[in-house]
């Protein structure tokens, strides 16, 4: 594609920029993972050194795994993230379909109202949310977190998906209507598969803030049974002493599940692009 | 079965009136073509008939039954779309059978119906493929097959040939005409291409700005247009419009088809002579189109039979068949 216009100099320059950016982006992750395999002394002495045999130490991982509840924290994070993600994608896509497909009074206003959530951080409402959760008896439940994260993820999902759904051929939807498909079948079997790349994008953007969040787990569900992995890692960070081995090991482990989820979605993304659409 | 009646149908999108009162009758078995420039409302009208849009006012009657509040799937019609609109996740067979499956028809009957349609359109070898594995022409045939399978009272075609290349367009056009003969079904066909309209239609409906300009058979519209819009829209190349006063006719403009103009070398002066200069020549093999710049009529098109040599820039004289000329008044309406 346009090979004639690519001079070697430009190619090298482009790659240099991209590689620099990649290094900058991956450096913190690299430091965390590398140091999680080192002894405490080695972390402070040579933070950038690789875990050669003389520094190599699994004490961080041993501490984390000995903590016992860590698998529970993982499980909590996983449940909260996956369930919230499911609801965000389901409700987001449904709202987006309604906004893009049906003409009704206040359509544009409704779209703006939903998009407003992108600009106003949900944390501003923390006190009110806490009050609601207390009233509803949902404090220290995963449900509380799932509800909050679903609300948090919806605005962006609706915004992105409604733009994408406008691009799905009207003819296809109309063909479905003439063939007697219900609006639900049109939505689930015709439209959703065609916006799968957008769904994957939304999934990635929604998933990461949820997985990384410390704020709401701390406020709404700090009990031992409902701690998420980010909150769980905080036990190693004390006011005076921080167990860096354990913190780094916990963080390294916390990367893995998101990485798996990300790989799943990015595969969907590619499959969505290559699938044969209309025309 | 399959007669359609539109009674003062109107459609507005907010303050914009797209269809401004259309009355139309399509008899059973008729091939009716809606033709008009883009934005004239022909596709909207088709979608109203299909039930994909609600009419703002007026009635849609199919076989005498009011259809306004009937869901598209229950109107017993089938539609073929410009973009084919095949279901990407289904095989050709399932694409064609989906409507019957939704209607609760037994599996054996669906197979029989899809096989029959496949045979009519020679799609047999493609039945297990996905739409993504088909060429444009094949996809459009599948889309037509999907319509046939339902045995509808009414076929609706929304510019079905616009995405095909020229050769396929002609082939598919002939195919559609053959299907119409074989099935004897009522068909409504929307196009902006007047050649498609002329070749396929029993009845052409010329639309402009949401109004019906004229309804008639292709030859009626060609020979007997009601106004300058229809006269100019039907026929290719376009009809020439001469200034009536300059050629000694009543009215405002005189319409002359390109084949009714004759070209003469300068020096053989005769009555009703229009002088001009050849500005462009198009040789099509079977015919030659000569564009002549004249005063005060502007650019006139002359259609000559066979291959003709005509130098650009050469002064020529034009005469026309006065009996076949059409006279229009200042509002563009036909006189006499």
Coordinates of C-alpha atoms in Angstrom, one line a residue:
Chain A
X1 CA 0.0 0.0 0.0
X2 CA 1.6 3.3 -1.2
X3 CA 5.0 1.7 -1.0
X4 CA 6.4 4.2 -3.5
X5 CA 6.0 7.0 -1.1
X6 CA 7.8 5.4 1.8
X7 CA 11.4 6.4 1.8
X8 CA 13.7 4.5 4.2
X9 CA 14.4 7.7 6.2
X10 CA 10.8 8.3 6.9
X11 CA 10.2 4.7 7.8
X12 CA 13.1 4.8 10.3
X13 CA 11.9 8.1 11.7
X14 CA 8.4 6.8 12.2
X15 CA 9.6 3.6 13.9
X16 CA 12.0 5.6 16.1
X17 CA 9.1 7.7 17.4
X18 CA 6.9 4.6 17.9
X19 CA 9.6 2.7 19.6
X20 CA 10.5 5.6 21.9
X21 CA 6.8 5.9 22.9
X22 CA 6.6 2.2 23.5
X23 CA 9.6 2.3 25.8
X24 CA 8.2 5.2 27.7
X25 CA 4.8 3.5 28.1
X26 CA 6.2 0.1 29.1
X27 CA 9.0 1.3 31.4
X28 CA 6.9 1.5 34.6
X29 CA 5.5 -1.9 33.9
X30 CA 9.0 -3.3 33.3
X31 CA 10.3 -1.8 36.5
X32 CA 7.4 -3.2 38.5
X33 CA 7.8 -6.7 37.1
X34 CA 11.6 -6.8 37.3
X35 CA 11.7 -5.6 40.9
X36 CA 9.0 -7.9 42.0
X37 CA 11.5 -10.7 41.5
X38 CA 14.3 -9.1 43.6
X39 CA 15.2 -8.9 47.3
X40 CA 14.3 -5.8 49.2
X41 CA 17.9 -4.7 49.4
X42 CA 18.4 -5.2 45.6
X43 CA 15.3 -3.1 44.9
X44 CA 16.7 -0.1 46.6
X45 CA 20.4 -0.7 45.6
X46 CA 19.8 -1.1 41.9
X47 CA 16.2 -0.5 41.0
X48 CA 16.9 -0.9 37.2
X49 CA 19.0 -4.0 37.4
X50 CA 17.6 -7.3 36.1
X51 CA 16.9 -10.0 38.7
X52 CA 20.2 -11.9 38.2
X53 CA 20.8 -14.9 40.4
X54 CA 22.5 -12.9 43.1
X55 CA 19.4 -10.6 43.5
X56 CA 16.8 -13.1 42.6
X57 CA 14.2 -13.5 45.3
X58 CA 10.6 -14.7 45.3
X59 CA 10.0 -13.3 48.8
X60 CA 7.4 -10.9 47.4
X61 CA 5.3 -13.6 45.8
X62 CA 5.7 -15.8 48.8
X63 CA 4.4 -13.0 51.1
X64 CA 1.5 -12.4 48.7
X65 CA 0.5 -16.0 48.4
X66 CA 0.9 -16.6 52.1
X67 CA -1.5 -13.7 52.8
X68 CA -4.2 -16.3 51.9
X69 CA -7.0 -14.0 50.9
X70 CA -5.3 -13.0 47.7
X71 CA -7.2 -15.4 45.5
X72 CA -10.4 -14.1 47.0
X73 CA -9.3 -10.5 46.1
X74 CA -8.6 -11.7 42.6
X75 CA -11.9 -13.3 42.3
X76 CA -13.7 -10.2 43.6
X77 CA -11.9 -8.0 41.1
X78 CA -12.7 -10.4 38.3
X79 CA -16.4 -10.7 39.2
X80 CA -16.8 -6.9 39.5
X81 CA -14.9 -6.2 36.3
X82 CA -16.6 -8.9 34.1
X83 CA -20.1 -8.3 35.4
X84 CA -19.8 -4.5 35.1
X85 CA -18.4 -4.9 31.6
X86 CA -21.2 -7.1 30.6
X87 CA -23.9 -4.7 31.8
X88 CA -22.0 -1.7 30.3
X89 CA -21.8 -3.4 26.9
X90 CA -25.4 -4.7 27.0
X91 CA -27.2 -1.5 28.2
X92 CA -24.8 0.8 26.4
X93 CA -25.4 -1.0 23.1
X94 CA -29.1 -1.0 23.6
X95 CA -29.3 2.7 24.4
X96 CA -27.0 3.4 21.5
X97 CA -29.3 1.4 19.2
X98 CA -32.3 3.3 20.4
X99 CA -30.6 6.7 19.9
X100 CA -29.2 5.9 16.5
X101 CA -32.2 3.9 15.1
X102 CA -35.4 5.5 16.3
X103 CA -36.7 9.0 15.7
X104 CA -38.4 10.3 18.7
X105 CA -38.9 13.6 20.4
X106 CA -35.9 14.6 22.5
X107 CA -33.6 12.1 20.8
X108 CA -30.7 14.6 20.5
X109 CA -31.2 15.9 24.1
X110 CA -31.2 12.4 25.4
X111 CA -28.0 11.7 23.6
X112 CA -26.4 14.8 25.0
X113 CA -27.7 14.0 28.5
X114 CA -26.1 10.5 28.3
X115 CA -22.9 11.9 26.9
X116 CA -22.7 14.5 29.8
X117 CA -21.5 11.7 32.0
X118 CA -18.2 11.5 30.1
X119 CA -17.4 15.0 31.3
X120 CA -18.6 14.9 34.9
X121 CA -16.5 12.5 37.1
X122 CA -18.7 10.0 39.0
X123 CA -16.5 10.5 42.1
X124 CA -18.1 13.9 42.6
X125 CA -21.2 12.0 43.7
X126 CA -19.4 9.7 46.1
X127 CA -21.2 11.0 49.2
X128 CA -24.6 10.6 47.6
X129 CA -23.7 7.2 46.3
X130 CA -22.5 6.1 49.7
X131 CA -25.8 7.3 51.2
X132 CA -27.8 5.4 48.7
X133 CA -25.8 2.3 49.3
X134 CA -26.2 2.6 53.0
X135 CA -29.9 3.1 52.7
X136 CA -30.2 0.1 50.3
X137 CA -28.0 -2.1 52.5
X138 CA -25.5 -2.6 49.8
X139 CA -22.4 -1.5 51.6
X140 CA -19.7 -4.1 51.5
X141 CA -21.2 -6.0 48.7
X142 CA -19.9 -6.5 45.2
X143 CA -23.3 -5.5 43.8
X144 CA -22.6 -1.9 45.0
X145 CA -19.4 -1.8 43.0
X146 CA -21.0 -3.4 39.9
X147 CA -23.8 -0.8 40.0
X148 CA -21.4 2.1 40.3
X149 CA -19.1 0.9 37.6
X150 CA -21.9 0.2 35.3
X151 CA -23.1 3.8 35.7
X152 CA -19.5 5.0 35.3
X153 CA -18.9 3.1 32.0
X154 CA -22.3 3.7 30.3
X155 CA -21.8 7.3 29.0
X156 CA -18.7 6.5 27.0
X157 CA -20.2 3.3 25.8
X158 CA -23.4 4.9 24.6
X159 CA -21.4 7.7 22.9
X160 CA -19.0 5.5 21.0
X161 CA -21.5 2.8 20.1
X162 CA -24.2 5.1 18.9
X163 CA -21.7 6.7 16.4
X164 CA -20.8 3.2 15.2
X165 CA -24.4 2.0 14.9
X166 CA -25.2 4.9 12.6
X167 CA -22.9 3.3 10.1
X168 CA -24.7 0.0 10.0
X169 CA -26.7 -0.2 6.8
X170 CA -30.3 0.7 7.1
X171 CA -31.1 -1.7 4.3
X172 CA -29.9 -4.6 6.4
X173 CA -32.2 -3.6 9.3
X174 CA -35.1 -3.0 7.0
X175 CA -34.5 -6.4 5.3
X176 CA -34.8 -8.0 8.7
X177 CA -38.0 -6.1 9.5
X178 CA -39.6 -7.2 6.2
X179 CA -38.5 -10.8 6.9
X180 CA -40.3 -10.6 10.2
X181 CA -37.4 -10.3 12.7
X182 CA -38.2 -8.6 16.0
X183 CA -36.3 -5.5 16.9
X184 CA -34.5 -7.5 19.5
X185 CA -33.3 -10.1 16.9
X186 CA -32.3 -7.3 14.6
X187 CA -30.3 -5.8 17.4
X188 CA -28.7 -9.0 18.6
X189 CA -28.1 -10.9 15.4
X190 CA -27.6 -8.2 12.8
X191 CA -26.4 -5.0 14.4
X192 CA -24.2 -6.3 17.3
X193 CA -21.9 -8.5 15.2
X194 CA -21.3 -5.6 12.9
X195 CA -20.2 -3.2 15.6
X196 CA -18.1 -5.8 17.4
X197 CA -14.9 -3.8 16.8
X198 CA -16.5 -0.9 18.6
X199 CA -17.7 -3.1 21.4
X200 CA -14.1 -4.4 21.9
X201 CA -12.8 -0.8 22.0
X202 CA -15.5 0.1 24.6
X203 CA -14.7 -3.0 26.6
X204 CA -11.0 -2.2 26.8
X205 CA -11.7 1.5 27.8
X206 CA -14.2 0.4 30.4
X207 CA -12.4 -2.5 31.8
X208 CA -9.1 -0.9 32.8
X209 CA -10.4 1.9 35.0
X210 CA -12.6 -0.6 36.8
X211 CA -9.8 -3.0 37.4
X212 CA -7.5 -0.3 38.7
X213 CA -10.0 1.6 40.8
X214 CA -9.1 2.1 44.5
X215 CA -11.6 4.7 45.4
X216 CA -14.9 3.0 45.3
X217 CA -13.7 -0.4 46.8
X218 CA -12.2 1.6 49.6
X219 CA -15.4 3.5 50.3
X220 CA -18.2 1.1 49.4
X221 CA -16.7 -2.4 49.9
X222 CA -13.7 -2.4 52.2
X223 CA -14.6 -5.6 54.1
X224 CA -12.3 -8.5 54.0
X225 CA -14.8 -10.6 51.9
X226 CA -15.3 -7.9 49.2
X227 CA -11.8 -6.4 48.8
X228 CA -10.6 -6.1 45.3
X229 CA -7.0 -6.8 44.3
X230 CA -6.1 -3.1 44.2
X231 CA -7.5 -2.5 47.7
X232 CA -6.0 -5.8 48.9
X233 CA -2.5 -4.7 47.8
X234 CA -2.8 -1.7 50.1
X235 CA -2.2 -3.8 53.2
X236 CA 1.4 -3.9 52.3
X237 CA 1.7 -0.2 52.1
X238 CA 1.9 1.0 55.7
X239 CA 2.2 4.5 57.1
X240 CA 5.9 3.9 58.1
X241 CA 6.9 0.7 56.5
X242 CA 6.0 -0.5 53.0
X243 CA 6.6 -4.1 52.0
X244 CA 7.8 -3.2 48.5
X245 CA 8.4 -6.8 47.5
X246 CA 4.9 -7.8 48.2
X247 CA 3.4 -4.6 46.7
X248 CA 5.3 -5.2 43.5
X249 CA 4.5 -8.9 43.4
X250 CA 0.8 -8.2 43.9
X251 CA 0.8 -5.6 41.2
X252 CA 2.6 -7.9 38.8
X253 CA 0.0 -10.6 39.4
X254 CA -2.8 -8.1 39.0
X255 CA -1.6 -7.3 35.4
X256 CA -2.2 -10.9 34.3
X257 CA -6.0 -11.1 34.3
X258 CA -6.4 -7.7 32.5
X259 CA -3.9 -8.9 30.0
X260 CA -5.9 -12.0 29.3
X261 CA -9.1 -10.0 28.9
X262 CA -7.4 -7.6 26.7
X263 CA -6.1 -10.3 24.4
X264 CA -9.6 -11.8 24.2
X265 CA -11.1 -8.4 23.1
X266 CA -8.3 -7.5 20.7
X267 CA -8.9 -10.8 18.9
X268 CA -12.6 -9.9 18.6
X269 CA -11.5 -6.6 17.3
X270 CA -9.6 -8.1 14.5
X271 CA -12.2 -10.7 13.7
X272 CA -14.8 -8.0 13.6
X273 CA -12.9 -6.0 11.1
X274 CA -12.3 -9.0 8.8
X275 CA -15.8 -10.3 8.8
X276 CA -17.8 -9.7 5.6
X277 CA -20.4 -7.0 6.1
X278 CA -22.8 -5.5 3.6
X279 CA -21.8 -5.0 -0.1
Chain B
X1 CA -54.1 -10.6 -5.7
X2 CA -51.4 -7.9 -5.5
X3 CA -53.2 -4.7 -6.4
X4 CA -52.0 -1.5 -4.7
X5 CA -53.8 1.7 -4.1
X6 CA -52.3 4.8 -2.6
X7 CA -54.8 7.5 -1.6
X8 CA -53.5 11.0 -1.0
X9 CA -50.4 9.7 0.8
X10 CA -48.3 12.4 2.4
X11 CA -45.1 12.2 4.4
X12 CA -43.3 14.9 6.4
X13 CA -40.1 14.8 8.3
X14 CA -40.6 17.6 10.8
X15 CA -41.3 20.7 8.8
X16 CA -40.1 19.2 5.6
X17 CA -42.8 17.7 3.3
X18 CA -41.2 14.9 1.4
X19 CA -44.3 13.3 -0.2
X20 CA -47.0 15.9 -1.0
X21 CA -50.1 13.9 -1.7
X22 CA -49.7 10.9 -4.0
X23 CA -52.6 9.1 -5.5
X24 CA -51.7 6.0 -7.4
X25 CA -53.2 2.7 -8.5
X26 CA -51.1 -0.3 -9.5
X27 CA -53.1 -3.2 -11.0
X28 CA -52.4 -6.8 -10.3
X29 CA -49.4 -8.2 -12.2
X30 CA -48.3 -4.8 -13.3
X31 CA -44.7 -3.7 -13.4
X32 CA -44.7 -0.2 -12.1
X33 CA -41.5 2.0 -12.0
X34 CA -41.1 5.1 -9.9
X35 CA -38.6 7.3 -11.5
X36 CA -37.3 10.8 -10.7
X37 CA -34.2 12.8 -9.8
X38 CA -32.6 12.1 -6.5
X39 CA -34.5 13.6 -3.6
X40 CA -37.8 13.4 -5.4
X41 CA -39.2 11.1 -2.7
X42 CA -39.4 7.9 -4.7
X43 CA -37.5 5.8 -2.2
X44 CA -39.5 7.3 0.7
X45 CA -42.7 6.3 -1.1
X46 CA -41.5 2.8 -1.6
X47 CA -40.6 2.6 2.1
X48 CA -44.0 3.8 3.0
X49 CA -45.6 1.1 0.9
X50 CA -43.2 -1.4 2.6
X51 CA -44.2 -0.2 6.0
X52 CA -40.7 0.9 6.9
X53 CA -41.9 4.5 7.2
X54 CA -45.3 5.6 8.4
X55 CA -47.3 7.8 6.1
X56 CA -48.2 11.2 7.7
X57 CA -51.6 11.1 6.1
X58 CA -53.4 9.0 3.5
X59 CA -54.1 5.4 3.0
X60 CA -52.2 2.4 1.6
X61 CA -54.4 -0.3 0.4
X62 CA -53.1 -3.7 -0.7
X63 CA -55.9 -5.8 -2.4
X64 CA -58.3 -3.3 -0.9
X65 CA -57.2 -3.9 2.6
X66 CA -55.8 -0.9 4.5
X67 CA -52.2 -1.5 5.4
X68 CA -51.2 1.6 7.3
X69 CA -51.1 -0.1 10.7
X70 CA -49.8 -3.5 9.5
X71 CA -46.2 -4.5 10.3
X72 CA -43.9 -4.8 7.3
X73 CA -43.6 -8.6 7.7
X74 CA -47.4 -9.0 7.7
X75 CA -48.0 -7.1 4.5
X76 CA -47.0 -10.1 2.3
X77 CA -44.5 -8.2 0.3
X78 CA -40.8 -8.6 -0.3
X79 CA -38.1 -6.0 -0.9
X80 CA -34.8 -6.0 -2.8
X81 CA -32.4 -3.4 -1.6
X82 CA -29.7 -1.4 -3.4
X83 CA -27.0 -2.6 -1.0
X84 CA -28.3 -6.2 -1.2
X85 CA -28.7 -6.3 2.6
X86 CA -27.9 -9.9 2.9
X87 CA -27.5 -11.2 6.4
X88 CA -23.7 -11.6 6.7
X89 CA -23.8 -14.4 9.3
X90 CA -26.1 -16.7 7.3
X91 CA -25.5 -18.9 4.3
X92 CA -27.3 -18.2 1.0
X93 CA -29.9 -20.9 1.8
X94 CA -30.5 -19.5 5.2
X95 CA -30.7 -15.9 3.9
X96 CA -33.4 -17.0 1.5
X97 CA -35.3 -19.1 4.0
X98 CA -35.3 -16.8 7.0
X99 CA -38.6 -15.1 6.3
X100 CA -40.4 -18.4 5.9
X101 CA -38.7 -19.7 9.1
X102 CA -39.9 -16.6 10.9
X103 CA -43.4 -17.3 9.6
X104 CA -43.3 -20.8 11.0
X105 CA -43.1 -22.7 7.8
X106 CA -41.9 -26.3 8.0
X107 CA -38.3 -27.2 7.2
X108 CA -39.2 -29.3 4.2
X109 CA -41.3 -26.6 2.7
X110 CA -38.5 -24.0 3.2
X111 CA -36.0 -26.3 1.5
X112 CA -38.4 -26.8 -1.4
X113 CA -39.0 -23.1 -1.8
X114 CA -35.4 -22.1 -1.6
X115 CA -34.5 -24.9 -4.1
X116 CA -37.1 -23.6 -6.5
X117 CA -35.8 -20.0 -6.2
X118 CA -32.2 -21.2 -6.6
X119 CA -33.1 -23.0 -9.8
X120 CA -34.8 -19.9 -11.2
X121 CA -31.8 -17.8 -10.6
X122 CA -29.2 -20.6 -11.1
X123 CA -27.8 -20.2 -7.6
X124 CA -27.7 -23.9 -6.9
X125 CA -23.9 -24.1 -6.5
X126 CA -23.8 -21.2 -4.1
X127 CA -26.3 -22.3 -1.5
X128 CA -23.9 -23.0 1.3
X129 CA -21.7 -20.0 0.8
X130 CA -21.8 -16.9 3.0
X131 CA -22.5 -13.5 1.4
X132 CA -18.9 -12.4 1.9
X133 CA -17.8 -15.1 -0.5
X134 CA -20.1 -13.9 -3.4
X135 CA -19.6 -11.3 -6.1
X136 CA -21.8 -8.3 -6.4
X137 CA -24.0 -9.8 -9.1
X138 CA -24.4 -13.1 -7.2
X139 CA -25.3 -11.2 -4.1
X140 CA -28.0 -9.3 -5.9
X141 CA -29.4 -12.5 -7.3
X142 CA -29.5 -14.0 -3.8
X143 CA -31.3 -10.9 -2.7
X144 CA -33.8 -11.4 -5.5
X145 CA -34.1 -15.0 -4.6
X146 CA -34.8 -14.1 -1.0
X147 CA -37.7 -12.1 -2.3
X148 CA -39.1 -14.8 -4.6
X149 CA -39.0 -17.5 -1.8
X150 CA -41.7 -15.6 0.1
X151 CA -44.2 -15.7 -2.8
X152 CA -45.2 -12.2 -2.0
X153 CA -48.2 -10.3 -3.3
X154 CA -46.0 -7.4 -4.1
X155 CA -42.3 -7.1 -5.0
X156 CA -40.5 -3.9 -4.1
X157 CA -37.2 -3.1 -5.7
X158 CA -35.2 -0.1 -4.4
X159 CA -32.6 0.8 -7.1
X160 CA -31.4 -2.9 -7.2
X161 CA -29.0 -2.4 -10.1
X162 CA -27.2 0.8 -8.9
X163 CA -24.2 -1.1 -7.4
X164 CA -23.6 -3.4 -10.4
X165 CA -21.3 -2.7 -13.3
X166 CA -22.8 -1.9 -16.7
X167 CA -22.8 -5.4 -18.2
X168 CA -24.2 -7.0 -15.1
X169 CA -26.8 -4.3 -14.9
X170 CA -28.1 -5.2 -18.4
X171 CA -28.1 -8.9 -17.6
X172 CA -29.9 -8.5 -14.2
X173 CA -32.4 -6.2 -15.8
X174 CA -33.3 -8.9 -18.3
X175 CA -33.4 -11.4 -15.5
X176 CA -35.9 -9.2 -13.6
X177 CA -38.1 -8.8 -16.6
X178 CA -38.1 -12.6 -17.1
X179 CA -39.0 -13.1 -13.5
X180 CA -41.9 -10.7 -13.9
X181 CA -43.2 -12.6 -16.8
X182 CA -42.8 -16.0 -15.1
X183 CA -44.2 -15.1 -11.7
X184 CA -46.8 -12.7 -13.0
X185 CA -46.5 -10.8 -9.7
X186 CA -47.0 -7.1 -9.1
X187 CA -43.7 -5.3 -8.9
X188 CA -42.8 -1.8 -7.9
X189 CA -39.4 -0.7 -8.9
X190 CA -37.6 2.5 -7.9
X191 CA -34.8 3.9 -10.1
X192 CA -33.2 7.1 -11.2
X193 CA -32.1 5.5 -14.4
X194 CA -34.7 6.2 -17.1
X195 CA -33.3 3.4 -19.4
X196 CA -34.3 0.9 -16.6
X197 CA -37.6 2.6 -16.3
X198 CA -38.3 2.5 -20.1
X199 CA -37.2 -1.1 -20.6
X200 CA -38.9 -2.7 -17.6
X201 CA -42.1 -0.8 -16.9
X202 CA -45.7 -1.4 -17.8
X203 CA -46.3 1.8 -16.1
X204 CA -43.9 4.6 -15.2
X205 CA -44.6 7.1 -12.4
X206 CA -42.5 10.2 -12.8
X207 CA -42.0 11.9 -9.5
X208 CA -40.6 15.4 -8.7
X209 CA -40.4 17.1 -5.3
X210 CA -42.8 14.6 -3.7
X211 CA -45.5 15.0 -6.4
X212 CA -46.5 12.7 -9.3
X213 CA -45.8 14.6 -12.5
X214 CA -47.2 12.0 -14.9
X215 CA -48.2 8.3 -15.0
X216 CA -48.3 6.3 -18.1
X217 CA -46.7 3.6 -20.2
X218 CA -43.1 4.2 -21.4
X219 CA -44.2 5.1 -24.9
X220 CA -47.0 7.3 -23.7
X221 CA -44.5 9.3 -21.6
X222 CA -42.0 9.4 -24.4
X223 CA -44.4 10.5 -27.1
X224 CA -46.9 12.4 -25.1
X225 CA -45.2 14.1 -22.0
X226 CA -47.5 16.3 -20.0
X227 CA -44.8 18.9 -19.2
X228 CA -41.3 19.9 -19.9
X229 CA -40.0 18.1 -16.8
X230 CA -41.3 14.7 -18.0
X231 CA -40.3 15.5 -21.6
X232 CA -36.7 16.2 -20.4
X233 CA -36.5 13.4 -18.0
X234 CA -37.7 10.6 -20.2
X235 CA -35.5 9.8 -23.2
X236 CA -31.8 9.8 -23.6
X237 CA -30.2 11.9 -24.9
X238 CA -32.5 14.6 -23.5
X239 CA -35.2 16.3 -25.5
X240 CA -34.2 19.6 -27.1
X241 CA -36.1 22.7 -26.0
X242 CA -36.3 25.4 -28.6
X243 CA -37.5 29.0 -28.1
X244 CA -41.0 28.9 -29.7
X245 CA -41.0 32.4 -31.0
X246 CA -37.8 31.9 -33.0
X247 CA -39.2 29.0 -34.9
X248 CA -42.7 30.4 -35.5
X249 CA -44.6 28.3 -32.9
X250 CA -47.2 29.4 -30.3
X251 CA -46.4 28.9 -26.6
X252 CA -43.1 29.4 -24.8
X253 CA -40.9 26.4 -25.7
X254 CA -41.0 23.7 -28.4
X255 CA -39.7 20.2 -27.5
X256 CA -38.0 18.2 -30.2
X257 CA -36.4 14.8 -29.7
X258 CA -32.8 14.5 -30.9
X259 CA -33.9 11.9 -33.6
X260 CA -36.4 14.4 -35.1
X261 CA -33.7 17.0 -35.8
X262 CA -32.0 16.8 -39.2
X263 CA -28.6 18.1 -40.0
X264 CA -27.8 19.9 -43.3
X265 CA -24.6 21.3 -44.7
X266 CA -24.6 25.1 -44.9
X267 CA -25.8 26.5 -48.2
X268 CA -28.9 24.4 -48.7
X269 CA -31.1 26.9 -47.0
X270 CA -34.7 25.9 -46.3
X271 CA -37.7 27.0 -44.2
X272 CA -37.5 26.7 -40.4
X273 CA -33.8 26.6 -40.7
X274 CA -31.8 26.9 -37.5
X275 CA -28.2 27.9 -38.0
X276 CA -25.5 26.7 -35.6
X277 CA -22.0 25.4 -35.2
X278 CA -21.0 21.9 -34.3
X279 CA -19.5 22.0 -30.8
X280 CA -19.0 18.3 -30.1
X281 CA -19.5 14.9 -31.7
X282 CA -20.0 11.5 -29.9
X283 CA -19.7 8.4 -32.1
X284 CA -21.4 5.4 -30.5
X285 CA -21.0 3.1 -33.5
X286 CA -24.7 2.5 -34.1
X287 CA -25.5 6.1 -33.8
X288 CA -23.8 9.5 -33.8
X289 CA -24.7 12.3 -31.5
X290 CA -23.9 15.8 -32.8
X291 CA -24.1 18.7 -30.4
X292 CA -24.8 21.9 -32.2
X293 CA -24.5 25.4 -30.6
X294 CA -27.3 27.6 -31.8
X295 CA -28.7 31.1 -31.0
X296 CA -31.1 31.6 -29.3
X297 CA -31.8 27.9 -28.5
X298 CA -28.4 27.1 -27.0
X299 CA -26.9 23.6 -27.3
X300 CA -29.1 21.2 -29.3
X301 CA -28.5 17.4 -29.7
X302 CA -28.9 15.7 -33.0
X303 CA -29.1 11.9 -33.2
X304 CA -28.0 10.5 -36.5
X305 CA -28.1 6.9 -37.5
X306 CA -24.9 5.0 -38.1
X307 CA -21.4 6.5 -38.2
X308 CA -21.3 10.0 -39.4
X309 CA -18.3 12.3 -39.9
X310 CA -18.9 15.8 -38.7
X311 CA -16.0 18.2 -38.1
X312 CA -16.2 20.2 -34.8
X313 CA -16.5 23.9 -35.4
X314 CA -18.2 23.5 -38.8
X315 CA -21.3 25.7 -39.4
X316 CA -24.5 23.6 -40.1
X317 CA -28.2 24.1 -40.5
X318 CA -30.9 22.2 -38.6
X319 CA -34.4 21.4 -39.5
X320 CA -37.0 19.5 -37.5
X321 CA -40.1 17.4 -37.9
X322 CA -42.8 20.0 -37.2
X323 CA -45.5 17.4 -36.7
X324 CA -43.6 15.7 -34.0
X325 CA -42.7 18.8 -32.1
X326 CA -44.3 19.3 -28.7
X327 CA -45.4 22.8 -27.6
X328 CA -45.2 23.9 -24.0
X329 CA -46.5 27.1 -22.3
X330 CA -44.6 29.4 -20.0
X331 CA -45.3 27.1 -17.0
X332 CA -43.8 24.2 -18.8
X333 CA -47.3 22.6 -19.3
X334 CA -48.1 21.0 -22.6
X335 CA -50.3 22.9 -25.1
X336 CA -52.7 21.2 -27.5

